Short mmCIF file of C-alpha atoms and ligand atoms in Angstrom, two decimals:
data_model
loop_
_atom_site.label_atom_id
_atom_site.label_comp_id
_atom_site.label_asym_id
_atom_site.label_seq_id
_atom_site.Cartn_x
_atom_site.Cartn_y
_atom_site.Cartn_z
CA MET A 14 0.00 0.00 0.00
CA SER A 15 1.49 3.30 -1.02
CA LEU A 16 2.07 5.94 1.60
CA ASP A 17 2.11 8.67 -1.03
CA PHE A 18 -0.49 11.29 -1.84
CA ASP A 19 -1.70 11.92 -5.36
CA PRO A 20 0.16 14.91 -6.86
CA GLU A 21 -2.66 17.44 -6.42
CA ARG A 22 -3.16 16.51 -2.80
CA LEU A 23 0.59 16.73 -2.23
CA ARG A 24 0.57 20.23 -3.66
CA GLU A 25 -2.40 21.15 -1.46
CA ILE A 26 -0.82 20.02 1.78
CA ILE A 27 2.52 21.65 0.98
CA TYR A 28 0.67 24.93 0.34
CA LYS A 29 -1.19 24.57 3.62
CA ALA A 30 2.09 24.02 5.46
CA ALA A 31 3.54 27.01 3.57
CA ASP A 32 0.64 29.17 4.80
CA ILE A 33 1.49 28.21 8.36
CA VAL A 34 5.12 29.19 7.82
CA VAL A 35 4.13 32.56 6.37
CA GLY A 36 1.69 33.15 9.24
CA LEU A 37 4.42 32.33 11.72
CA TYR A 38 6.77 34.99 10.35
CA LYS A 39 3.98 37.54 9.88
CA GLY A 40 3.01 37.23 13.52
CA ILE A 41 6.44 36.88 15.02
CA ASN A 42 6.33 40.20 16.88
CA ASP A 43 3.02 39.32 18.49
CA ARG A 44 4.35 36.17 20.09
CA LYS A 45 6.17 35.91 23.41
CA VAL A 46 9.71 34.66 22.84
CA PHE A 47 9.29 31.98 25.49
CA GLN A 48 5.80 30.63 25.03
CA ALA A 49 5.76 27.35 26.93
CA GLY A 50 3.85 26.75 30.12
CA ALA A 51 4.99 24.44 32.89
CA PRO A 52 6.93 21.28 31.90
CA GLU A 53 3.98 19.05 32.91
CA GLU A 54 1.71 20.93 30.53
CA ILE A 55 4.06 20.37 27.59
CA LYS A 56 4.59 16.75 28.56
CA LYS A 57 0.83 16.22 28.63
CA LEU A 58 0.61 17.33 25.01
CA PHE A 59 2.75 14.34 24.03
CA SER A 60 1.54 11.57 26.24
CA GLU A 61 -1.03 9.90 24.02
CA SER A 62 -0.76 6.25 23.05
CA LEU A 63 0.63 5.14 19.69
CA PRO A 64 -1.98 6.01 17.07
CA GLU A 65 -3.06 2.85 15.28
CA LYS A 66 -5.10 4.65 12.67
CA GLY A 67 -4.02 7.64 10.64
CA ARG A 68 -5.83 10.97 10.47
CA ASP A 69 -6.36 13.75 7.97
CA PHE A 70 -3.43 15.96 7.22
CA GLU A 71 -5.46 19.06 8.15
CA GLU A 72 -6.10 17.67 11.62
CA VAL A 73 -2.43 16.79 12.05
CA LEU A 74 -1.42 20.22 10.85
CA SER A 75 -3.72 21.90 13.30
CA GLU A 76 -2.25 19.78 16.08
CA ILE A 77 1.25 20.86 15.03
CA GLY A 78 0.04 24.45 15.27
CA GLU A 79 -1.35 24.08 18.77
CA LYS A 80 1.11 21.66 20.26
CA VAL A 81 4.35 22.74 18.62
CA ILE A 82 4.20 26.22 17.13
CA ASP A 83 2.19 27.79 19.93
CA THR A 84 4.53 26.43 22.59
CA ALA A 85 7.85 26.66 20.73
CA THR A 86 10.56 29.03 21.86
CA MET A 87 10.78 31.71 19.21
CA ASN A 88 14.45 31.45 18.30
CA ILE A 89 13.43 33.22 15.11
CA SER A 90 12.26 36.31 17.01
CA PRO A 91 14.27 39.56 16.75
CA ARG A 92 14.15 39.56 20.56
CA PHE A 93 15.90 36.22 21.05
CA HIS A 94 19.40 36.82 22.47
CA ALA A 95 20.24 33.61 24.31
CA TYR A 96 23.20 31.26 23.82
CA TYR A 97 24.60 31.40 20.27
CA THR A 98 21.39 30.91 18.37
CA GLY A 99 21.05 32.30 14.87
CA GLY A 100 17.63 33.42 13.65
CA GLY A 101 17.55 30.99 10.70
CA ASN A 102 17.28 32.65 7.29
CA GLN A 103 14.25 32.20 5.08
CA ALA A 104 16.16 31.21 1.93
CA ALA A 105 16.87 27.94 3.67
CA ILE A 106 13.20 27.10 4.14
CA PRO A 107 12.39 26.07 0.52
CA ALA A 108 15.86 24.51 0.30
CA GLU A 109 15.06 22.24 3.23
CA LEU A 110 11.72 21.30 1.69
CA ILE A 111 13.41 20.25 -1.53
CA SER A 112 16.19 18.49 0.32
CA VAL A 113 13.70 16.38 2.27
CA ALA A 114 11.70 15.67 -0.88
CA LEU A 115 14.84 14.42 -2.64
CA ASN A 116 15.95 12.34 0.34
CA GLN A 117 19.59 12.30 -0.69
CA ASN A 118 22.10 10.36 1.35
CA ALA A 119 25.50 12.00 1.26
CA LEU A 120 27.48 8.91 2.14
CA LYS A 121 28.74 8.07 -1.34
CA TRP A 122 28.95 9.82 -4.69
CA HIS A 123 26.67 7.44 -6.56
CA CYS A 124 23.91 7.89 -3.97
CA SER A 125 24.11 11.68 -4.18
CA PRO A 126 26.36 12.98 -6.98
CA SER A 127 25.27 16.62 -7.09
CA CYS A 128 24.77 16.72 -3.35
CA THR A 129 28.35 15.51 -2.86
CA GLU A 130 29.86 18.08 -5.20
CA MET A 131 27.61 20.81 -3.78
CA GLU A 132 28.84 20.00 -0.28
CA ARG A 133 32.45 20.23 -1.45
CA GLN A 134 31.61 23.56 -3.08
CA VAL A 135 29.98 24.81 0.12
CA VAL A 136 33.03 23.77 2.14
CA ARG A 137 35.28 25.75 -0.27
CA TRP A 138 32.95 28.77 -0.03
CA ILE A 139 32.96 28.70 3.77
CA ALA A 140 36.76 28.38 3.73
CA GLU A 141 37.02 31.30 1.31
CA PHE A 142 34.58 33.39 3.35
CA ILE A 143 36.84 33.17 6.40
CA GLY A 144 40.15 33.30 4.50
CA TYR A 145 41.14 29.64 4.85
CA SER A 146 42.82 27.35 2.34
CA GLN A 147 40.79 26.44 -0.74
CA GLU A 148 42.47 23.03 -0.68
CA ALA A 149 40.98 22.20 2.72
CA GLY A 150 38.76 19.16 3.04
CA GLY A 151 35.71 19.07 5.22
CA TYR A 152 32.00 18.63 5.51
CA ILE A 153 28.80 19.71 7.12
CA LEU A 154 27.57 17.92 10.22
CA SER A 155 25.28 18.51 13.16
CA GLY A 156 27.24 21.20 14.99
CA GLY A 157 30.34 22.51 16.68
CA SER A 158 30.46 19.87 19.40
CA VAL A 159 30.66 16.97 16.98
CA ALA A 160 32.96 18.99 14.72
CA ASN A 161 35.39 19.54 17.61
CA PHE A 162 35.29 15.81 18.28
CA VAL A 163 36.09 15.02 14.64
CA CYS A 164 39.01 17.47 14.49
CA LEU A 165 40.51 16.19 17.74
CA ALA A 166 40.16 12.61 16.46
CA VAL A 167 42.20 13.66 13.41
CA ALA A 168 44.77 15.42 15.61
CA ARG A 169 45.12 12.29 17.76
CA LYS A 170 45.54 10.08 14.70
CA ILE A 171 48.11 12.29 13.00
CA LYS A 172 50.17 13.34 16.01
CA SER A 173 50.25 10.17 18.09
CA SER A 174 53.41 8.12 17.98
CA ILE A 175 51.57 4.79 17.55
CA ASN A 176 48.84 3.29 15.39
CA VAL A 177 45.86 4.38 17.49
CA ALA A 178 43.27 2.91 15.15
CA ASP A 179 44.59 -0.65 15.52
CA ASP A 180 46.37 -0.65 18.85
CA GLY A 181 44.35 1.81 20.89
CA LEU A 182 46.13 4.13 23.28
CA TYR A 183 47.75 1.45 25.42
CA ALA A 184 51.24 1.69 24.00
CA SER A 185 51.31 5.45 23.80
CA PRO A 186 52.82 7.94 26.17
CA VAL A 187 50.09 10.08 27.75
CA MET A 188 48.98 12.61 25.13
CA THR A 189 48.15 16.16 26.19
CA ILE A 190 45.97 18.83 24.59
CA TYR A 191 45.93 22.54 25.42
CA VAL A 192 43.08 25.04 25.50
CA SER A 193 42.36 28.11 27.59
CA GLU A 194 40.14 28.04 30.66
CA GLU A 195 37.46 29.55 28.43
CA GLY A 196 37.33 26.51 26.09
CA HIS A 197 33.92 25.07 25.24
CA SER A 198 32.73 22.00 27.17
CA SER A 199 32.50 19.99 23.93
CA ILE A 200 36.31 19.87 23.97
CA ASP A 201 36.32 18.25 27.43
CA LYS A 202 33.74 15.74 26.20
CA ALA A 203 35.72 15.00 23.04
CA VAL A 204 38.93 14.39 24.98
CA ASP A 205 37.00 12.05 27.25
CA MET A 206 35.44 10.10 24.35
CA LEU A 207 38.78 9.86 22.53
CA GLY A 208 40.20 8.08 25.57
CA LEU A 209 42.74 10.83 26.20
CA GLY A 210 41.45 11.62 29.69
CA ARG A 211 40.05 14.97 30.74
CA LYS A 212 42.89 15.66 33.11
CA ASN A 213 45.24 15.62 30.12
CA LEU A 214 43.32 18.52 28.65
CA ARG A 215 45.39 21.35 30.06
CA LYS A 216 43.27 24.39 30.86
CA ILE A 217 45.63 27.29 30.39
CA PRO A 218 44.97 30.48 32.40
CA VAL A 219 43.66 33.53 30.59
CA LYS A 220 44.70 37.16 30.65
CA ASP A 221 42.42 40.01 31.73
CA ASP A 222 40.82 40.09 28.28
CA LEU A 223 39.96 36.38 28.69
CA THR A 224 42.30 35.23 25.91
CA ILE A 225 44.88 32.50 26.47
CA ASN A 226 48.07 33.38 28.28
CA ILE A 227 50.71 32.31 25.74
CA ASN A 228 53.58 32.26 28.23
CA ALA A 229 51.62 29.97 30.54
CA LEU A 230 50.88 27.75 27.54
CA LYS A 231 54.55 27.50 26.56
CA ASP A 232 55.57 26.72 30.15
CA GLN A 233 52.98 23.96 30.40
CA ILE A 234 54.02 22.34 27.10
CA ILE A 235 57.68 22.31 28.17
CA LYS A 236 56.79 20.94 31.60
CA ASP A 237 54.71 18.15 30.07
CA SER A 238 57.38 17.22 27.51
CA GLU A 239 60.03 17.10 30.23
CA ALA A 240 57.77 14.81 32.25
CA GLY A 241 57.71 12.33 29.32
CA LEU A 242 54.20 13.18 28.14
CA LEU A 243 53.35 13.74 24.48
CA PRO A 244 51.80 17.15 23.72
CA ILE A 245 49.79 16.70 20.50
CA CYS A 246 47.49 19.67 20.01
CA ALA A 247 46.81 23.25 21.04
CA ILE A 248 43.42 24.82 20.49
CA GLY A 249 42.77 28.46 19.81
CA ILE A 250 39.30 29.79 20.45
CA ALA A 251 38.11 32.27 17.86
CA GLY A 252 35.18 33.61 19.82
CA THR A 253 34.75 32.14 23.28
CA THR A 254 31.36 30.99 24.43
CA ASN A 255 31.17 33.37 27.37
CA THR A 256 32.36 36.64 25.93
CA GLY A 257 33.51 36.19 22.32
CA ALA A 258 37.20 36.65 23.18
CA VAL A 259 39.50 35.66 20.31
CA ASP A 260 42.79 34.01 21.27
CA PRO A 261 46.00 35.35 19.69
CA LEU A 262 45.95 32.90 16.80
CA GLU A 263 49.18 34.04 15.16
CA GLU A 264 51.10 33.41 18.38
CA LEU A 265 49.37 30.08 18.91
CA ALA A 266 50.31 29.02 15.39
CA LYS A 267 53.94 29.81 16.20
CA VAL A 268 53.87 27.78 19.42
CA CYS A 269 52.31 24.83 17.58
CA SER A 270 54.93 24.96 14.88
CA GLN A 271 57.78 25.16 17.43
CA HIS A 272 56.47 22.17 19.40
CA ASN A 273 55.13 20.11 16.50
CA LEU A 274 51.53 20.34 17.72
CA TRP A 275 48.34 20.11 15.73
CA PHE A 276 46.84 23.61 15.63
CA HIS A 277 43.07 23.47 15.96
CA VAL A 278 40.84 26.55 16.01
CA ASP A 279 37.38 26.43 17.53
CA ALA A 280 35.68 29.17 15.54
CA ALA A 281 32.24 27.59 15.97
CA TYR A 282 30.72 30.91 16.93
CA GLY A 283 33.15 33.65 15.92
CA GLY A 284 34.55 32.31 12.62
CA PRO A 285 32.27 34.23 10.25
CA ALA A 286 33.42 37.55 11.74
CA ALA A 287 36.82 36.86 10.13
CA ALA A 288 35.15 38.13 6.96
CA THR A 289 34.32 41.56 8.41
CA GLU A 290 36.18 44.83 8.48
CA SER A 291 35.29 45.55 12.11
CA ALA A 292 36.65 42.33 13.58
CA GLY A 293 38.58 40.57 10.80
CA ASN A 294 42.00 41.55 12.14
CA LEU A 295 41.38 39.55 15.35
CA PHE A 296 41.48 36.35 13.30
CA ARG A 297 44.96 36.82 11.83
CA GLY A 298 46.75 33.48 12.07
CA MET A 299 43.58 31.37 11.74
CA GLU A 300 44.65 30.53 8.18
CA LYS A 301 47.60 28.61 9.67
CA ALA A 302 45.34 26.19 11.55
CA ASP A 303 45.48 22.49 10.74
CA SER A 304 41.77 22.32 11.40
CA ILE A 305 38.91 24.70 12.05
CA VAL A 306 35.40 24.26 13.37
CA ILE A 307 32.82 26.78 12.24
CA ASP A 308 29.06 26.63 12.76
CA PRO A 309 26.99 28.00 9.86
CA HIS A 310 23.96 27.53 12.15
CA LYS A 311 25.32 30.18 14.45
CA TRP A 312 26.57 33.34 12.79
CA MET A 313 25.82 32.52 9.16
CA TYR A 314 22.10 32.46 9.79
CA ILE A 315 21.61 28.89 8.58
CA PRO A 316 18.78 27.05 10.37
CA PHE A 317 19.79 24.13 12.58
CA GLU A 318 21.64 21.90 12.12
CA ALA A 319 24.78 22.95 10.29
CA GLY A 320 28.27 22.69 11.73
CA CYS A 321 31.36 22.55 9.55
CA VAL A 322 34.69 20.77 9.84
CA LEU A 323 37.63 22.14 7.86
CA VAL A 324 40.92 20.25 7.70
CA LYS A 325 43.77 21.87 5.80
CA ASN A 326 45.22 18.62 4.50
CA GLU A 327 42.22 16.65 3.33
CA LYS A 328 44.26 13.45 3.33
CA HIS A 329 44.38 13.60 7.13
CA LEU A 330 40.62 13.17 7.25
CA ARG A 331 40.86 10.15 5.00
CA ASP A 332 43.72 8.67 7.02
CA THR A 333 41.56 8.97 10.11
CA PHE A 334 38.20 7.74 8.86
CA SER A 335 38.54 5.56 5.75
CA LEU A 336 37.35 1.99 6.23
CA LEU A 337 35.90 0.00 3.34
CA PRO A 338 33.87 -3.09 4.13
CA ASP A 339 32.73 -5.26 1.18
CA TYR A 340 29.16 -4.01 1.33
CA LEU A 341 30.28 -0.44 0.69
CA ARG A 342 32.79 -1.09 -2.08
CA ALA A 343 30.39 -1.28 -5.05
CA ASP A 344 31.79 1.56 -7.14
CA ILE A 345 34.72 2.54 -5.00
CA ASP A 346 37.37 2.26 -7.70
CA LYS A 347 35.57 4.44 -10.23
CA SER A 348 37.78 7.43 -10.74
CA GLY A 349 36.67 10.93 -9.86
CA ARG A 350 33.91 9.79 -7.54
CA TYR A 351 34.31 11.51 -4.18
CA ASN A 352 32.91 9.32 -1.43
CA TYR A 353 32.33 11.28 1.75
CA MET A 354 32.14 8.10 3.81
CA GLU A 355 35.92 7.83 3.51
CA TYR A 356 36.37 11.17 5.24
CA THR A 357 33.73 10.94 7.96
CA PHE A 358 32.74 8.86 10.95
CA GLU A 359 29.10 9.12 9.96
CA LEU A 360 27.85 7.01 7.09
CA THR A 361 24.32 8.14 6.34
CA ARG A 362 24.34 11.91 6.14
CA ASN A 363 21.75 14.58 5.55
CA PHE A 364 21.80 16.88 2.52
CA HIS A 365 22.76 19.80 4.81
CA ALA A 366 24.64 21.53 2.00
CA LEU A 367 21.59 22.64 0.01
CA LYS A 368 20.36 25.17 2.57
CA ILE A 369 23.86 26.69 2.84
CA TRP A 370 24.39 26.75 -0.92
CA THR A 371 20.95 28.36 -1.42
CA THR A 372 21.75 30.96 1.25
CA PHE A 373 25.03 31.94 -0.46
CA LYS A 374 23.37 31.99 -3.89
CA LEU A 375 20.38 34.04 -2.80
CA TYR A 376 22.05 36.68 -0.67
CA GLY A 377 25.62 36.47 -1.92
CA ALA A 378 28.59 36.49 0.45
CA GLY A 379 28.39 40.30 0.47
CA ARG A 380 25.01 40.48 2.18
CA ILE A 381 25.93 37.84 4.70
CA ARG A 382 29.10 39.78 5.53
CA GLU A 383 27.12 43.03 5.87
CA THR A 384 24.62 41.36 8.18
CA ILE A 385 27.39 40.06 10.43
CA GLU A 386 28.83 43.57 10.41
CA GLU A 387 25.42 44.92 11.48
CA ASP A 388 25.27 42.47 14.38
CA ILE A 389 28.66 43.71 15.56
CA GLN A 390 27.49 47.32 15.34
CA ASN A 391 24.26 46.44 17.16
CA ILE A 392 26.04 44.87 20.09
CA ARG A 393 28.48 47.80 20.30
CA TYR A 394 25.43 50.06 20.41
CA LEU A 395 24.04 48.03 23.30
CA ALA A 396 27.41 48.14 25.06
CA ASP A 397 27.35 51.94 24.74
CA LEU A 398 23.86 52.08 26.24
CA ILE A 399 25.14 50.01 29.16
CA ASP A 400 28.25 52.15 29.59
CA GLU A 401 26.29 55.40 29.50
CA SER A 402 23.84 54.28 32.17
CA ASP A 403 24.32 54.42 35.96
CA ASP A 404 22.23 51.38 36.73
CA PHE A 405 24.02 48.86 34.46
CA GLU A 406 27.61 47.68 34.62
CA ARG A 407 29.40 45.98 31.73
CA LEU A 408 31.41 42.92 32.81
CA SER A 409 33.12 41.93 29.58
CA GLN A 410 34.83 43.39 26.56
CA VAL A 411 32.90 43.25 23.29
CA PRO A 412 35.21 41.92 20.59
CA LEU A 413 32.42 40.31 18.55
CA SER A 414 28.64 40.25 19.13
CA VAL A 415 28.03 39.25 22.73
CA VAL A 416 28.01 41.45 25.81
CA CYS A 417 27.93 40.43 29.48
CA PHE A 418 26.68 42.90 32.06
CA ARG A 419 24.62 43.21 35.20
CA TYR A 420 21.86 45.37 36.51
CA ARG A 421 23.23 47.11 39.57
CA THR A 422 20.21 49.32 40.45
CA GLY A 423 20.10 53.09 40.55
CA ASP A 424 21.13 52.92 44.21
CA GLU A 425 24.88 53.56 44.45
CA THR A 426 25.15 51.94 47.85
CA LYS A 427 24.41 48.62 46.14
CA HIS A 428 26.99 48.98 43.35
CA GLU A 429 29.79 47.16 45.19
CA ASP A 430 27.56 44.58 46.88
CA ASP A 431 28.45 41.56 44.75
CA VAL A 432 26.45 39.07 46.79
CA PHE A 433 23.30 41.17 46.49
CA LEU A 434 23.87 41.84 42.80
CA ASP A 435 24.46 38.12 42.09
CA GLU A 436 21.13 37.27 43.66
CA LEU A 437 19.35 40.12 41.92
CA ASN A 438 20.70 39.23 38.47
CA GLN A 439 20.06 35.51 38.92
CA LYS A 440 16.41 36.26 39.70
CA LEU A 441 16.30 38.76 36.87
CA ILE A 442 17.31 36.13 34.28
CA ALA A 443 14.38 33.94 35.31
CA ARG A 444 12.06 36.97 35.36
CA ILE A 445 12.99 37.95 31.80
CA GLU A 446 12.24 34.44 30.54
CA GLU A 447 8.90 34.41 32.31
CA ASP A 448 7.97 37.84 30.98
CA GLY A 449 8.54 36.63 27.42
CA ARG A 450 9.22 39.93 25.68
CA PHE A 451 12.91 39.02 25.33
CA PHE A 452 14.98 35.89 25.79
CA VAL A 453 18.30 36.41 27.53
CA THR A 454 20.46 33.95 29.45
CA GLY A 455 23.25 34.38 31.96
CA THR A 456 26.74 33.27 32.84
CA LYS A 457 29.48 33.99 35.34
CA ILE A 458 32.22 36.46 34.55
CA LYS A 459 35.10 36.29 37.04
CA SER A 460 32.68 34.58 39.45
CA ARG A 461 30.01 37.29 39.18
CA THR A 462 26.54 36.58 37.80
CA ALA A 463 26.07 38.28 34.46
CA LEU A 464 23.32 38.71 31.93
CA ARG A 465 24.55 37.64 28.53
CA VAL A 466 23.07 39.18 25.40
CA VAL A 467 24.03 37.78 22.02
CA CYS A 468 23.30 39.31 18.68
CA ILE A 469 23.69 36.89 15.79
CA ASN A 470 20.20 37.56 14.65
CA HIS A 471 19.56 39.29 11.34
CA ARG A 472 16.12 40.40 12.53
CA THR A 473 17.33 42.41 15.51
CA THR A 474 17.47 46.20 15.18
CA LYS A 475 18.85 48.92 17.42
CA LYS A 476 15.25 49.77 18.32
CA ASP A 477 14.83 46.25 19.73
CA LEU A 478 17.92 46.84 21.86
CA ASP A 479 16.57 50.18 23.13
CA ILE A 480 13.45 48.36 24.28
CA LEU A 481 15.53 45.49 25.70
CA ILE A 482 17.51 47.74 28.00
CA ASN A 483 14.34 49.43 29.26
CA VAL A 484 12.58 46.11 29.85
CA ILE A 485 15.56 44.79 31.82
CA ARG A 486 15.72 48.03 33.80
CA GLU A 487 12.00 47.83 34.61
CA MET A 488 12.20 44.21 35.72
CA GLY A 489 15.52 44.73 37.50
CA ASN A 490 13.96 47.48 39.54
CA ASP A 491 11.01 45.23 40.43
CA VAL A 492 13.34 42.46 41.58
CA LYS A 493 15.41 44.96 43.58
CA ASN A 494 12.27 46.20 45.35
CA GLU A 495 11.32 42.64 46.21
CA LEU A 496 14.77 41.94 47.63
CA THR A 497 15.14 45.07 49.74
C1 PLP B 510 33.14 28.09 21.02
C2 PLP B 510 32.11 27.02 20.85
N1 PLP B 510 32.50 25.81 20.39
C3 PLP B 510 31.61 24.81 20.22
C4 PLP B 510 30.28 24.99 20.50
C5 PLP B 510 29.31 23.85 20.31
O1 PLP B 510 28.52 24.07 19.20
P1 PLP B 510 27.16 23.24 18.94
O2 PLP B 510 26.16 23.80 19.91
O3 PLP B 510 26.83 23.56 17.53
O4 PLP B 510 27.43 21.82 19.18
C6 PLP B 510 29.84 26.23 20.99
C7 PLP B 510 28.43 26.44 21.31
O5 PLP B 510 27.99 27.50 21.67
C8 PLP B 510 30.77 27.27 21.16
O6 PLP B 510 30.42 28.47 21.64
#
């Protein structure tokens, strides 16, 4: 029994879904950013038994509207500033529809010829956009965490002194990896999963600007080598998760070259800013990296998921991941066929490339670059508003498009009371979420509770940020009154 619709009905239901999408964007400013009720309420929406019989598409669509759209967090809102969440561009919407309809599997060339070459093209475009080698190999995967894992797996393979793939780590000296204290948690997880041991991930102290202290790094590498350990990799962060600090990549490249280390750059968030005039100079030296992680689903406005691995010497990816069982050999010797499965851990892979390719084609690199530039200007504008006010205090520098700050009340006697301000700002973060006009999260900067506002959202304007600061002020004042 076919599961398909007849062509007219297919057209009808796609149009109905399209109407919902259009309605969603038309009404985006009328929705709260955080729409969900209590967890039990959401859970209740999805606690029915397995449906034995199917229903009409219209009924299902209306359920999607009520149960999903009306409770979803509006990451697409101009007032969403949490984590590193891009707004998702609209060019990608039809691209995703077509990609799903085609159901390509990017594991091997003969299963997805144009998809394979498009992905390679997209990888070259991303590399070019950020000034990296056009010869680099790489691919699109779920996100920065997995991409960091892949790059560190390559580093381990290439820099270890034994055959890790066959022998495991047993015969190796302890391998060490270096990253600043501001490194993303996915690096700790990767080191764990690669069997290297988290304590062999050396967290190097940072300077006042929260970038890696190069002298401390050099000292640690020498100390480890003298102790008989095997330093294999140093990681530069091109846009830290907390504050967007960019490590001195040129200096890191030099250290890696002196000590024969793999030079990996985690540019998951910040990478695209390498293409801008305002921040491009911070990324000098990134082109020397052996591998780079960049997330198109962050600051290139691609909808989730889209992370990207770039490895300067493509052969290193193949050396790490190629394994050819009989059942996958069918056409393997045909010349010119590029089989992604030889370069990846994953076998079945989504046609992620189409939405990125369509985005580049529709807007051109120029408009993407200008939009990133606008985000940088927007966050600098917000930082100025904070600096000019008496009741806010900025807690971090603003190298890219994130600012950390706290509400410190209009009452000067409270300005130095860190314990009070920590409590106030912690409560304020929850209050902002509950209120729903904006979505902001928090972090700790030098042990102090901070609000963290990110702008990698092409829908945000300076006017939104004017309102944001007033909303936070209003709620901050309410929380202060409740606490005093
Ligand atoms: C610097 C950095 N690296 C890696 C990641 C992980 O990226 P993803 O959430 O796509 O797995 C993040 C996430 O914010 C990040 O900020």
